[in-house]
Tab-separated table of C-alpha atoms and ligand atoms in Angstrom:
chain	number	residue	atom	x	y	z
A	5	UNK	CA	2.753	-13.346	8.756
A	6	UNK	CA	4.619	-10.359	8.840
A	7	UNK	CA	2.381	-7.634	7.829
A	8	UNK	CA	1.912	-4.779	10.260
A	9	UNK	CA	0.539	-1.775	11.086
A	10	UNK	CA	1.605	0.927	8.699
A	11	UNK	CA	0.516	3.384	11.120
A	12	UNK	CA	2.187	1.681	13.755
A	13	UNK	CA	5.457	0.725	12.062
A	14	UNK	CA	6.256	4.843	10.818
A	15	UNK	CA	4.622	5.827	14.342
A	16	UNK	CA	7.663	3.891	15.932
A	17	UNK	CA	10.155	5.128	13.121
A	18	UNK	CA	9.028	9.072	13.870
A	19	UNK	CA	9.596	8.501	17.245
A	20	UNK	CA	13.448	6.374	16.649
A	21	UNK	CA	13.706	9.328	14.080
A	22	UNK	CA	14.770	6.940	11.268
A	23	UNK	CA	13.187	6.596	8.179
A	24	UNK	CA	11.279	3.381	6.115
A	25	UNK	CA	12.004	2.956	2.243
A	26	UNK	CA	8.832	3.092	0.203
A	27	UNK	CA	10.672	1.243	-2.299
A	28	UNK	CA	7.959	0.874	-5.791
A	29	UNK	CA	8.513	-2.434	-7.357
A	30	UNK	CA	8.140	-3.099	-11.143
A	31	UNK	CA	8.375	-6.415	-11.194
A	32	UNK	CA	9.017	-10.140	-9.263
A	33	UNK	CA	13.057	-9.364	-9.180
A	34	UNK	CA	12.247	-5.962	-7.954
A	35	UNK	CA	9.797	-7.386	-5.131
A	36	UNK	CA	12.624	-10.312	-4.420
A	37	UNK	CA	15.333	-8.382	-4.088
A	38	UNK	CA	13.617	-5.938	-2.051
A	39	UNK	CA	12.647	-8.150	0.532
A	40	UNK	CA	16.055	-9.983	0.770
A	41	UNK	CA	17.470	-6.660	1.692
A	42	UNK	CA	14.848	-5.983	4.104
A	43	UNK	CA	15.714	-9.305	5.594
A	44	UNK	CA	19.477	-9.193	5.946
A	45	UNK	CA	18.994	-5.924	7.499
A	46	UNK	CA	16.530	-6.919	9.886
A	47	UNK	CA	14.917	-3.663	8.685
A	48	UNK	CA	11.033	-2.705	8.040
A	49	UNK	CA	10.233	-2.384	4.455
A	50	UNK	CA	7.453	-0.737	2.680
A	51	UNK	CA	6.486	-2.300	-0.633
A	52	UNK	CA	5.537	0.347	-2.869
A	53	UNK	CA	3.557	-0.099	-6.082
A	54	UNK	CA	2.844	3.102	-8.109
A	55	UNK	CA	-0.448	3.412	-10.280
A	56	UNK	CA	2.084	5.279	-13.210
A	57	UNK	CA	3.635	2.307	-13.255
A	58	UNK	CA	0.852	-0.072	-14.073
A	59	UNK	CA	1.220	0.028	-17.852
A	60	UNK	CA	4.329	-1.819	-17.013
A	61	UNK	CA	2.748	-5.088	-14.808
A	62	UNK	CA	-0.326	-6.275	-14.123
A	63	UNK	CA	-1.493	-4.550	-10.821
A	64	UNK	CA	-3.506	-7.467	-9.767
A	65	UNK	CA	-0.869	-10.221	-10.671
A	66	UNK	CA	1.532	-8.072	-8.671
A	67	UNK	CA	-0.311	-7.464	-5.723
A	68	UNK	CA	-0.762	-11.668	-5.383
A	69	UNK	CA	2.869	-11.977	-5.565
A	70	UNK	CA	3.660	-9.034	-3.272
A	71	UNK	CA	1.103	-10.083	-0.246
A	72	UNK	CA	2.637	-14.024	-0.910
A	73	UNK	CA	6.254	-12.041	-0.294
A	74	UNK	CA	5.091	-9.893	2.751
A	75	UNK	CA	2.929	-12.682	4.538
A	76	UNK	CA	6.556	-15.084	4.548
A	77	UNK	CA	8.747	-12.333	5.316
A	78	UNK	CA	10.383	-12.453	8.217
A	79	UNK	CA	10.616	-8.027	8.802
A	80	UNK	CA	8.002	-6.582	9.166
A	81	UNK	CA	6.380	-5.596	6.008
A	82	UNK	CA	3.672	-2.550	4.636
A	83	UNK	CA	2.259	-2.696	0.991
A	84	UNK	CA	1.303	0.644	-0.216
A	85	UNK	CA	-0.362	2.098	-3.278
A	86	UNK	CA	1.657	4.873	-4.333
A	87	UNK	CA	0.277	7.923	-6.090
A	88	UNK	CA	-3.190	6.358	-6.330
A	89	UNK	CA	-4.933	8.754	-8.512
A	90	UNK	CA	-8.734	8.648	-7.233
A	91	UNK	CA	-10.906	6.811	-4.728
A	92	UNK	CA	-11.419	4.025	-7.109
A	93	UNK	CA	-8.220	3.549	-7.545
A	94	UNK	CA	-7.743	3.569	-3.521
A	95	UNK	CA	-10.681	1.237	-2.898
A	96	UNK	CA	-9.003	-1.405	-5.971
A	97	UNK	CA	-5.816	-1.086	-3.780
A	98	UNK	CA	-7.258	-2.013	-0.999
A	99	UNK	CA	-9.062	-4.617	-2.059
A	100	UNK	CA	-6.018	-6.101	-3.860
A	101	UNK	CA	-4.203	-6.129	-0.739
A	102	UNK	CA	-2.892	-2.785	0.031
A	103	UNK	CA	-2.487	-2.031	4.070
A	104	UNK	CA	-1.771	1.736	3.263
A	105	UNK	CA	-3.054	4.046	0.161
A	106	UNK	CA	-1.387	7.061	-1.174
A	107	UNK	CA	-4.044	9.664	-2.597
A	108	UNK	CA	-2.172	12.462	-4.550
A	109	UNK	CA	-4.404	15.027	-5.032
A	110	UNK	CA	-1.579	17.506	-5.272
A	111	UNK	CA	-2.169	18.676	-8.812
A	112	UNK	CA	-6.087	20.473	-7.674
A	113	UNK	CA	-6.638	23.734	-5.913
A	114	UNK	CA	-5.958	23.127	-1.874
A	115	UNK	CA	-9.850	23.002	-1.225
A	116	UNK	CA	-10.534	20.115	-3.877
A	117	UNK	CA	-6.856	18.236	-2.578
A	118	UNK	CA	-8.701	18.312	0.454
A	119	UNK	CA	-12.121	17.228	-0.636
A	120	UNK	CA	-10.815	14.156	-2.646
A	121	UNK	CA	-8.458	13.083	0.345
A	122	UNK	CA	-10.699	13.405	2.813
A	123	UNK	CA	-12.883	10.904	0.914
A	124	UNK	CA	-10.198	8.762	0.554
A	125	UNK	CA	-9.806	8.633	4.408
A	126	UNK	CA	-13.304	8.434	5.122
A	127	UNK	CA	-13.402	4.993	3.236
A	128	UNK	CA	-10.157	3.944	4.092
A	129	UNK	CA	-10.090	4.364	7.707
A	130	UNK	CA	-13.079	1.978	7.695
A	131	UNK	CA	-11.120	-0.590	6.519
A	132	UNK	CA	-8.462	0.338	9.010
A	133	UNK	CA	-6.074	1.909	6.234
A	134	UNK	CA	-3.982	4.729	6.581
A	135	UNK	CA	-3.452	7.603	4.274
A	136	UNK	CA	-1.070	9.470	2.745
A	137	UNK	CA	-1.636	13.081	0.917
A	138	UNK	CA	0.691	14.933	-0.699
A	139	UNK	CA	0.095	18.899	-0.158
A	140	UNK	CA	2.755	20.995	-2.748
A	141	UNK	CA	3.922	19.600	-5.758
A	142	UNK	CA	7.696	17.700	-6.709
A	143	UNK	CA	7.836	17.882	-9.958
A	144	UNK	CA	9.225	14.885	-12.509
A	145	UNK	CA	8.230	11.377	-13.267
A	146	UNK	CA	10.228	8.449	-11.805
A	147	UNK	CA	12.540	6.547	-13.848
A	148	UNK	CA	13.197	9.521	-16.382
A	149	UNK	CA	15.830	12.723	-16.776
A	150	UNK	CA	14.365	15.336	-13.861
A	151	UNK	CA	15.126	18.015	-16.657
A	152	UNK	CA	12.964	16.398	-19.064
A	153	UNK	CA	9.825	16.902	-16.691
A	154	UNK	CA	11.054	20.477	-15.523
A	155	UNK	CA	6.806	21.371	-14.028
A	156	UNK	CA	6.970	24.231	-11.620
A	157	UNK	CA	7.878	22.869	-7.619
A	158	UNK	CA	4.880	24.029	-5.319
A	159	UNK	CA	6.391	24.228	-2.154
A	160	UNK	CA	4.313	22.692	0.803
A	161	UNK	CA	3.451	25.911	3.411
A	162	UNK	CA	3.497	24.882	6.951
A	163	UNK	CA	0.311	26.579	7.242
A	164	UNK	CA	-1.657	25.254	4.740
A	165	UNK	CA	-0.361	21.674	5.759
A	166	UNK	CA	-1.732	22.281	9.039
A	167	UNK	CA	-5.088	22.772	7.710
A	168	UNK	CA	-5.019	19.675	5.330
A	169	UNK	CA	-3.982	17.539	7.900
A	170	UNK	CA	-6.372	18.737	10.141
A	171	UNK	CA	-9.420	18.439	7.443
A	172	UNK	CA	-8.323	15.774	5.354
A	173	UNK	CA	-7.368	13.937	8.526
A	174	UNK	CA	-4.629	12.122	6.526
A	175	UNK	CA	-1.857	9.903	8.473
A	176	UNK	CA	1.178	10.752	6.818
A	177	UNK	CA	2.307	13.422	4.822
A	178	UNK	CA	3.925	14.193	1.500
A	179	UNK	CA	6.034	17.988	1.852
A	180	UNK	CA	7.278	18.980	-1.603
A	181	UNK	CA	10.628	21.476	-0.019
A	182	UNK	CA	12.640	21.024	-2.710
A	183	UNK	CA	13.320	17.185	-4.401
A	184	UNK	CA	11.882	16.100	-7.855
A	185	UNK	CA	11.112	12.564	-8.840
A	186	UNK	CA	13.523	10.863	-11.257
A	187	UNK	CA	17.241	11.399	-11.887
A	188	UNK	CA	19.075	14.479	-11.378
A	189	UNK	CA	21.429	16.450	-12.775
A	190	UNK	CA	23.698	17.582	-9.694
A	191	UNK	CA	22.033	17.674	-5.621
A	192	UNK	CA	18.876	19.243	-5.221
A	193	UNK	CA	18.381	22.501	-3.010
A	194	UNK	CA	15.991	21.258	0.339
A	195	UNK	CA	14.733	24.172	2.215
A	196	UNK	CA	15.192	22.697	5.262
A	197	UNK	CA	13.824	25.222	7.240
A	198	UNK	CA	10.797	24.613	6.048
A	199	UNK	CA	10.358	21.156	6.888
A	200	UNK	CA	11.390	21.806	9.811
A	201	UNK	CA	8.639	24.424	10.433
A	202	UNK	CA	6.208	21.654	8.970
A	203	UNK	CA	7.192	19.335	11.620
A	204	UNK	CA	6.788	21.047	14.338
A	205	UNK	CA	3.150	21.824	13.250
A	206	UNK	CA	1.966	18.916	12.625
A	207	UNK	CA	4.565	16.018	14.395
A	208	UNK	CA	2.993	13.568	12.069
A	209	UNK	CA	5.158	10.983	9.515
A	210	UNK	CA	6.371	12.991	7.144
A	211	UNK	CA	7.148	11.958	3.846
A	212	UNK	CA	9.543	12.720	1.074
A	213	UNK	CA	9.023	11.364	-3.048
A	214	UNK	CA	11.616	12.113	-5.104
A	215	UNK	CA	14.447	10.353	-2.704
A	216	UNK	CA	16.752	9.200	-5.768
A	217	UNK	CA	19.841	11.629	-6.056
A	218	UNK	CA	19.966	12.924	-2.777
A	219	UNK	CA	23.465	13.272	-0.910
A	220	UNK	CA	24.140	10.966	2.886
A	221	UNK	CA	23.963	14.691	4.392
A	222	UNK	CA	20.569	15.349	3.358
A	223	UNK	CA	19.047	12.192	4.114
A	224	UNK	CA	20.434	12.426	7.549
A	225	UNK	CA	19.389	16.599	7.605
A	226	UNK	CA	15.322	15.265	6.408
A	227	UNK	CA	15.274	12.045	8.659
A	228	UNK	CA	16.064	15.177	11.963
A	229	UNK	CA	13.090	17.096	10.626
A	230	UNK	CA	10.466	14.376	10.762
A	231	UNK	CA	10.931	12.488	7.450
A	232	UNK	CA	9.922	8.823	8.095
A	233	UNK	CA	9.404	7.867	4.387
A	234	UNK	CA	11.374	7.859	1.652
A	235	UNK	CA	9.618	7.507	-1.616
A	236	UNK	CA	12.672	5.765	-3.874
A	237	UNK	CA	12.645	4.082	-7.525
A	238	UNK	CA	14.509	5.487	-9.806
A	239	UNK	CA	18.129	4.776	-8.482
A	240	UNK	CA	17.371	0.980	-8.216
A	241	UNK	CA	15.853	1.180	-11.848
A	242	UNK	CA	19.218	2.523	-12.390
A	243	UNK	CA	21.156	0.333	-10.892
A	244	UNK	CA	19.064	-2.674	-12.597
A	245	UNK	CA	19.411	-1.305	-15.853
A	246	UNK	CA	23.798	-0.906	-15.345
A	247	UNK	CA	23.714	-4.453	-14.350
A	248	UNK	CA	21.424	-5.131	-17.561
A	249	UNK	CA	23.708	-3.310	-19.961
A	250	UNK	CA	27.041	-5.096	-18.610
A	251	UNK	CA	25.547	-8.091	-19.401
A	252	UNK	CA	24.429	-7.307	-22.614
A	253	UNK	CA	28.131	-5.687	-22.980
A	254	UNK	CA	29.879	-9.121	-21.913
A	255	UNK	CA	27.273	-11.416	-24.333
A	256	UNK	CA	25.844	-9.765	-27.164
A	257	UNK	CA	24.175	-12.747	-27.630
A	258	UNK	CA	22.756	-13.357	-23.422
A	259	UNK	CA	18.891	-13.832	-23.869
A	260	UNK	CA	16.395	-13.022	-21.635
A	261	UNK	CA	18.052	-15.071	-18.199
A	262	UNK	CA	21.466	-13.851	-19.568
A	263	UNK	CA	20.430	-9.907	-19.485
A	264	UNK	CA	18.382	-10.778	-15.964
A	265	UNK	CA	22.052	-12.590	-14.314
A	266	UNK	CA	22.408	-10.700	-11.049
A	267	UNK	CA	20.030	-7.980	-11.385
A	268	UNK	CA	18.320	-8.554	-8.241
A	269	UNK	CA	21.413	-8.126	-6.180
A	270	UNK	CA	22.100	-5.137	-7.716
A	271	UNK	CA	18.727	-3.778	-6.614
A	272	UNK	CA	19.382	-5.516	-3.608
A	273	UNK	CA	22.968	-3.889	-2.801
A	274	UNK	CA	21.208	-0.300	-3.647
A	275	UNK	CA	18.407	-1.238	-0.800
A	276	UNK	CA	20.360	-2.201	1.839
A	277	UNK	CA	22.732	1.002	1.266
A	278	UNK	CA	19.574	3.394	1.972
A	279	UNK	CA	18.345	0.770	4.864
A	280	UNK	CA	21.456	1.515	6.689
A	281	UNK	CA	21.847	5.077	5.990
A	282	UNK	CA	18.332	6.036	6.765
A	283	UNK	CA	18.696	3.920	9.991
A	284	UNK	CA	16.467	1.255	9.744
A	285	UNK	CA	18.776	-1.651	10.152
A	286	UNK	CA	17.835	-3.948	13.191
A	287	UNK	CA	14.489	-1.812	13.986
A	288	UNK	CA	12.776	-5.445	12.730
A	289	UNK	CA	12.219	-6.906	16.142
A	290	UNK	CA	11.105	-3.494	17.849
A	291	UNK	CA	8.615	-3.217	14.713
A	292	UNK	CA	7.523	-6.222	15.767
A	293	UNK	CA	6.759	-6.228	19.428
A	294	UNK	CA	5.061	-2.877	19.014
A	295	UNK	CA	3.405	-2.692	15.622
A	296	UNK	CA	-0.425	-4.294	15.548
A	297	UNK	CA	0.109	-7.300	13.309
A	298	UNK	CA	-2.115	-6.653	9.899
A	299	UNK	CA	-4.849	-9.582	9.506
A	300	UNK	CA	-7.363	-10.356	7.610
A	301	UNK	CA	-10.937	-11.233	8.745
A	302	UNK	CA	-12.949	-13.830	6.975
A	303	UNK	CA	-16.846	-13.723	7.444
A	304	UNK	CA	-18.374	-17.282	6.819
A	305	UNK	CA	-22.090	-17.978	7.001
A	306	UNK	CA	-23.493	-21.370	5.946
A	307	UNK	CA	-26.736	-21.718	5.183
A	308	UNK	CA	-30.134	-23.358	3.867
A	309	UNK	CA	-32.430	-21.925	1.217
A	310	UNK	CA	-36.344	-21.930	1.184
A	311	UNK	CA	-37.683	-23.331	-2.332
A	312	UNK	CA	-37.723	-20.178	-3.760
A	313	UNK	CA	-34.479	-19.215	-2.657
A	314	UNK	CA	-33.379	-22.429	-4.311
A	315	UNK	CA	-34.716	-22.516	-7.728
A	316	UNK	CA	-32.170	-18.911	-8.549
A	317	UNK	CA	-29.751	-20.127	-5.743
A	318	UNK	CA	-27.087	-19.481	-8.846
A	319	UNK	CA	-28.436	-16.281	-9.815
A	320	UNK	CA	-28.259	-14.651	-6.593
A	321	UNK	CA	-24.947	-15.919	-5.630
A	322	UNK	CA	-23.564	-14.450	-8.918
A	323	UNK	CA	-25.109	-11.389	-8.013
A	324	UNK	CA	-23.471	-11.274	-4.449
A	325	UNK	CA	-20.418	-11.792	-5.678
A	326	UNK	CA	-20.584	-9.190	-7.883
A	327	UNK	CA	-21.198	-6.347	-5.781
A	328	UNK	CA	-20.052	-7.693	-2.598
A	329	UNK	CA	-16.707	-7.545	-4.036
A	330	UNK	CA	-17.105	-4.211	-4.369
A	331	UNK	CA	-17.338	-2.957	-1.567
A	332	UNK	CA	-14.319	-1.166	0.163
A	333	UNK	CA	-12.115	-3.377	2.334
A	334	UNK	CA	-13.623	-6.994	0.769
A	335	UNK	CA	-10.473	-8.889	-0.359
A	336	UNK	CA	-12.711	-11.789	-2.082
A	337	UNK	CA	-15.880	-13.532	-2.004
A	338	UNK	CA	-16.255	-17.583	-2.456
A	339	UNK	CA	-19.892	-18.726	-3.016
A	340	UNK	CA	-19.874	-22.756	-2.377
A	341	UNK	CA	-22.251	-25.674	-2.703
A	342	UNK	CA	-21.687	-28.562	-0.030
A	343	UNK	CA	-20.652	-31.936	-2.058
A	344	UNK	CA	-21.349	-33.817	0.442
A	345	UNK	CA	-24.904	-35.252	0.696
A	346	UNK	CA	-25.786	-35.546	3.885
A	347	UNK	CA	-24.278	-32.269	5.206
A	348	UNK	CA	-27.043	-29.714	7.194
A	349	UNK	CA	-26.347	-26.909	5.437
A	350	UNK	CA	-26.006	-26.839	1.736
A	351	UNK	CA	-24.433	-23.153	1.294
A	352	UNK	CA	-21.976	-21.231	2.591
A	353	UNK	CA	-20.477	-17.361	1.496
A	354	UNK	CA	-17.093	-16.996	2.387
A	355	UNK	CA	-15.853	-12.896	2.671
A	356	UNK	CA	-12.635	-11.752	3.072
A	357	UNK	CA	-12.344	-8.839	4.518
A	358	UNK	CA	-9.346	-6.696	4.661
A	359	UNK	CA	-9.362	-6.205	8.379
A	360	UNK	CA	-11.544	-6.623	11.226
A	361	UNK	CA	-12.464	-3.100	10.817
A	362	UNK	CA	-14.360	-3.980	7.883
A	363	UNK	CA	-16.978	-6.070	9.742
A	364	UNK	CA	-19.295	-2.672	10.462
A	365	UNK	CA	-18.079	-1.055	7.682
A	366	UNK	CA	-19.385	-4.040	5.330
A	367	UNK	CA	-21.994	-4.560	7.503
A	368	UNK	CA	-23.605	-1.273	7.481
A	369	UNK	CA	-22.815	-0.421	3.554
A	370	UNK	CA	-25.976	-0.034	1.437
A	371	UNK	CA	-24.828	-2.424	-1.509
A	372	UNK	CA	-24.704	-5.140	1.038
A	373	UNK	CA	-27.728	-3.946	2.804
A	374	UNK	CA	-29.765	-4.074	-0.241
A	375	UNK	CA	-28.727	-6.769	-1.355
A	376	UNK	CA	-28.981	-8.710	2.044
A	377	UNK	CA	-32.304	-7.441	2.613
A	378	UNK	CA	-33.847	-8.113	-0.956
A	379	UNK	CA	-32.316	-11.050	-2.077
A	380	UNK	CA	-30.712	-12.928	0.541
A	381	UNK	CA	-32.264	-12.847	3.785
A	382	UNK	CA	-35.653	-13.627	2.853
A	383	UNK	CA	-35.088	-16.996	1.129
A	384	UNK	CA	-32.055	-17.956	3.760
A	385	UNK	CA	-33.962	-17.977	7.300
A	386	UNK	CA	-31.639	-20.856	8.162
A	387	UNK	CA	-28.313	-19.786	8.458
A	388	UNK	CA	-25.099	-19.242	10.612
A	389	UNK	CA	-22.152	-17.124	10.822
A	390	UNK	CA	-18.857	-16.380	12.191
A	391	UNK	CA	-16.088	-13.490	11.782
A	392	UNK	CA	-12.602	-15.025	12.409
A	393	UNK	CA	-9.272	-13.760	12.025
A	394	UNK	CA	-7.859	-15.809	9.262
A	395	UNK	CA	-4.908	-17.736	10.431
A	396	UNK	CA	-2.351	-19.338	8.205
A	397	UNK	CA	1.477	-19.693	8.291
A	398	UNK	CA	3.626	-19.525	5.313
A	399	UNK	CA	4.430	-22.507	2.945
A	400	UNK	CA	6.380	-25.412	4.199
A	401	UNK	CA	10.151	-24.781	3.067
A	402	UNK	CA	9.425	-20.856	2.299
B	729	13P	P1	12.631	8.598	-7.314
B	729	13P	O1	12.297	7.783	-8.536
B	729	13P	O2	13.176	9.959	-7.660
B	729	13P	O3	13.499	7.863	-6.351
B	729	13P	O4	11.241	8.901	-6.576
B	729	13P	C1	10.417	7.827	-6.237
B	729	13P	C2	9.109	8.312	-5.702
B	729	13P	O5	8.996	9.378	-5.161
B	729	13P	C3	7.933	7.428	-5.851
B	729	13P	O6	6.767	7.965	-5.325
C-alpha cells in the first residue's frame, strides 16, 4: 500500500525544494505509464484526474483502476481531483477514492472563492483531505491551442493570497503569475517576483497549472520560489498523440492495438523527463519513512434484529445504504445476511470509510444520526462493533 499523506508527501517536497507532478490521466495507458515512470524513478507521483476531463472516461471506472494502481505501487502515491468544480463534486471525489481535492473557485469574486473553498475544507478536513484553491486565474483549457482560449490572466496578489489562505484555510495553493493551460505558442512570461513575494507570505505548497511549455530554466526558477506542484497534461497528450500518428503514418491500415503500439512509453519517457528535472527522482524512500501512510478505516457492526426490526430488515438496509453512502468520507457500504444457520448474529453493516478521521465525522453527521436513531437503533438492541484499519497487500504476482 503505497498511498500517503498528500500533505505530508508536498510538506517534505517544500522543504527538499523539489517539486511532485500532478500528472491528469485520461485513461488506463495514461495511469500505466504514469506509474512505471514514477517507479523507475523512485519518485512520488500524484495521480491527477480532472473533472473537464470526465466526458472523456468514466470517473468512477477510473478511480477503481487508479486506487488498484496506487495501492501496488511501490512510490509513494497521491490521487487528486483536479479542478473539482463544487462541493459535490469534492465529496464524489472523495468518496471515489481521492486522498486530496482541488476546489477551483477561481472564476467568483475573492469573497465567494473563499466562501465555496472554505466549505470544501470544512468537509474535507474531516475526512482527513487536503485542499487545494486556486486564487487568480491561468487562462486556457488543457489539451488545446493556448491562443484559442486567450481569457484574461488574473494574476494571484500576495496579499490577497494571504487572506485566502488564512480564511479558506486551504493546504496548498494555486498562484496564476503568468502560465496558461494547454499548448503554447513560444515560453510564457512568469513574474517571478511575484511568486516569490507569495512565498514568503504564506511558506505553504505552492502550486503551478499550466506546466506544459515551460523552459528547464523556469521550472528550476518556480521550484526556488516554493512551487511543489506541477499541474501537467497537455505535453504527454502530445506526446501520445505523435506516437499515435506515426503509427497510423507507418500502417494505414493498424487498428485499434496498432495505433495504441508504444504509446505508454511515450507518456512514460515525457514523465520521467519532468521527474528528474523537477527533482523528484529517488525522494521515494524519504516519502516513505516520513509521509503518514493513507488507510482506510472499515466500521463493522454485526447484529440481531427485534421482530419488528425483522419483518423490513430489507427495507431499512436499502435505506442505509442509500444515504450512508452519502455521506462525506464513506468509500462504500455492504449490508449482509449471515448464510450460515447457526451463526449468533444474523446481520452485519460493513462501512468504509475514507480514513480514520471519518469515524467522528460519520459518527456525528445528521443523515447518519437520523437514520441511526429512527430506524436502526431501536429494532437492533443486540449488536457489536469495531473500527479497524483495513489491511490488505497487493495481488499475488502484481
Ligand atoms: P497543461 O495541460 O498546460 O500541462 O496544464 C495541466 C494542468 O494545469 C491541469 O490542471
Amino acid at each position: 500500500m503505497a498511498l500517503v499523506n498528500m500533505r505530508d508527501m508536498l510538506e517534505h517536497a517544500y522543504r527538499n525544494r523539489y517539486a511532485v507532478g500532478g500528472f491528469d490521466l485520461v485513461g488506463l495507458d495514461f495511469l500505466e505509464a504514469i506509474i512505471a515512470a514514477a517507479e523507475r524513478q523512485r519518485a512520488p507521483i500524484i495521480l491527477s484526474l480532472a473533472e473537464s476531463h470526465f466526458e472523456y472516461y468514466d470517473f468512477e471506472l477510473a478511480m477503481a483502476a487508479t486506487v488498484a494502481a496506487a495501492r501496488r505501487s511501490r512510490v509513494p502515491v497521491a490521487i487528486h481531483l483536479d479542478h473539482g468544480a463544487s462541493l459535490e463534486s469534492a465529496v464524489r471525489g472523495i468518496n471515489l477514492g481521492c486522498t486530496g481535492v482541488m476546489v477551483d473557485a477561481s472564476t467568483h469574486p475573492f469573497e465567494e472563492n473563499i466562501a465555496r473553498t472554505r466549505a470544501v475544507v470544512d468537509m474535507a478536513h474531516g475526512c482527513a483531505v487536503p485542499v487545494e484553491g486556486e486564487l487568480g486565474y491561468v487562462a486556457g483549457v488543457e489539451g488545446e491551442d493556448a491562443e484559442k482560449h486567450p481569457g484574461e490572466v488574473i494574476y494571484t496578489s500576495p496579499e490577497e493570497a494571504a487572506e485566502y489562505v488564512a480564511r479558506s484555510g486551504v493546504d496548498f495553493l494555486a498562484v496564476s503569475i503568468g502560465t496558461v493551460h494547454g499548448r503554447m505558442a513560444g515560453e510564457p512570461r512568469l513574474d517571478l517576483e511575484r511568486l516569490a513575494a507569495i512565498n514568503e507570505r504564506l511558506g505553504i505548497p505552492l502550486v503551478i497549472h499550466g506546466g506544459t511549455g515551460l523552459s528547464d530554466a523556469q521550472f528550476r526558477a518556480l521550484i526556488e520560489r516554493g512551487v511543489t506542484k506541477i499541474n501537467y497534461y497537455t505535453a504527454l497528450a502530445d506526446a501520445a498523440a505523435a506516437r499515435m500518428r506515426a503509427n497510423a503514418g507507418a500502417d494505414p491500415r493498424a487498428g485499434y492495438t496498432g495505433l495504441m503500439k508504444g504509446v505508454r512509453a511515450a507518456i512514460a519517457d515525457e514523465v520521467e523527463r519532468c521527474i528528474e528535472l523537477w527533482g523528484g527522482a529517488g525522494r521515494a524512500d524519504a516519502v516513505l519513512a516520513e509521509a503518514r501512510p493513507w488507510h482506510e478505516v472499515e466500521h463493522l457492526i454485526v447484529y440481531n434484529l427485534n421482530e419488528a426490526g425483522e419483518a423490513r430488515v430489507a427495507d431499512m438496509m436499502q435505506e442505509g445504504r442509500k444515504v450512508l453512502s452519502a455521506i462525506p468520507g464513506v468509500r462504500r457500504v455492504f449490508t449482509g445476511d449471515a448464510v450460515t444457520a447457526g451463526a449468533p448474529y444474523r446481520h452485519c453493516w460493513l462501512v468504509r470509510f475514507a480514513s480514520e478521521a471519518v469515524i467522528p465525522t460519520y459518527r456525528d453527521h445528521p443523515a447518519h444520526r437520523a437514520f441511526a436513531d429512527t430506524l436502526f437503533r431501536p429494532v437492533a438492541g443486540d449488536r457489536i462493533s469495531i473500527d479497524y484499519i483495513a489491511v490488505e497487500d497487493p495481488p499475488a504476482g502484481a
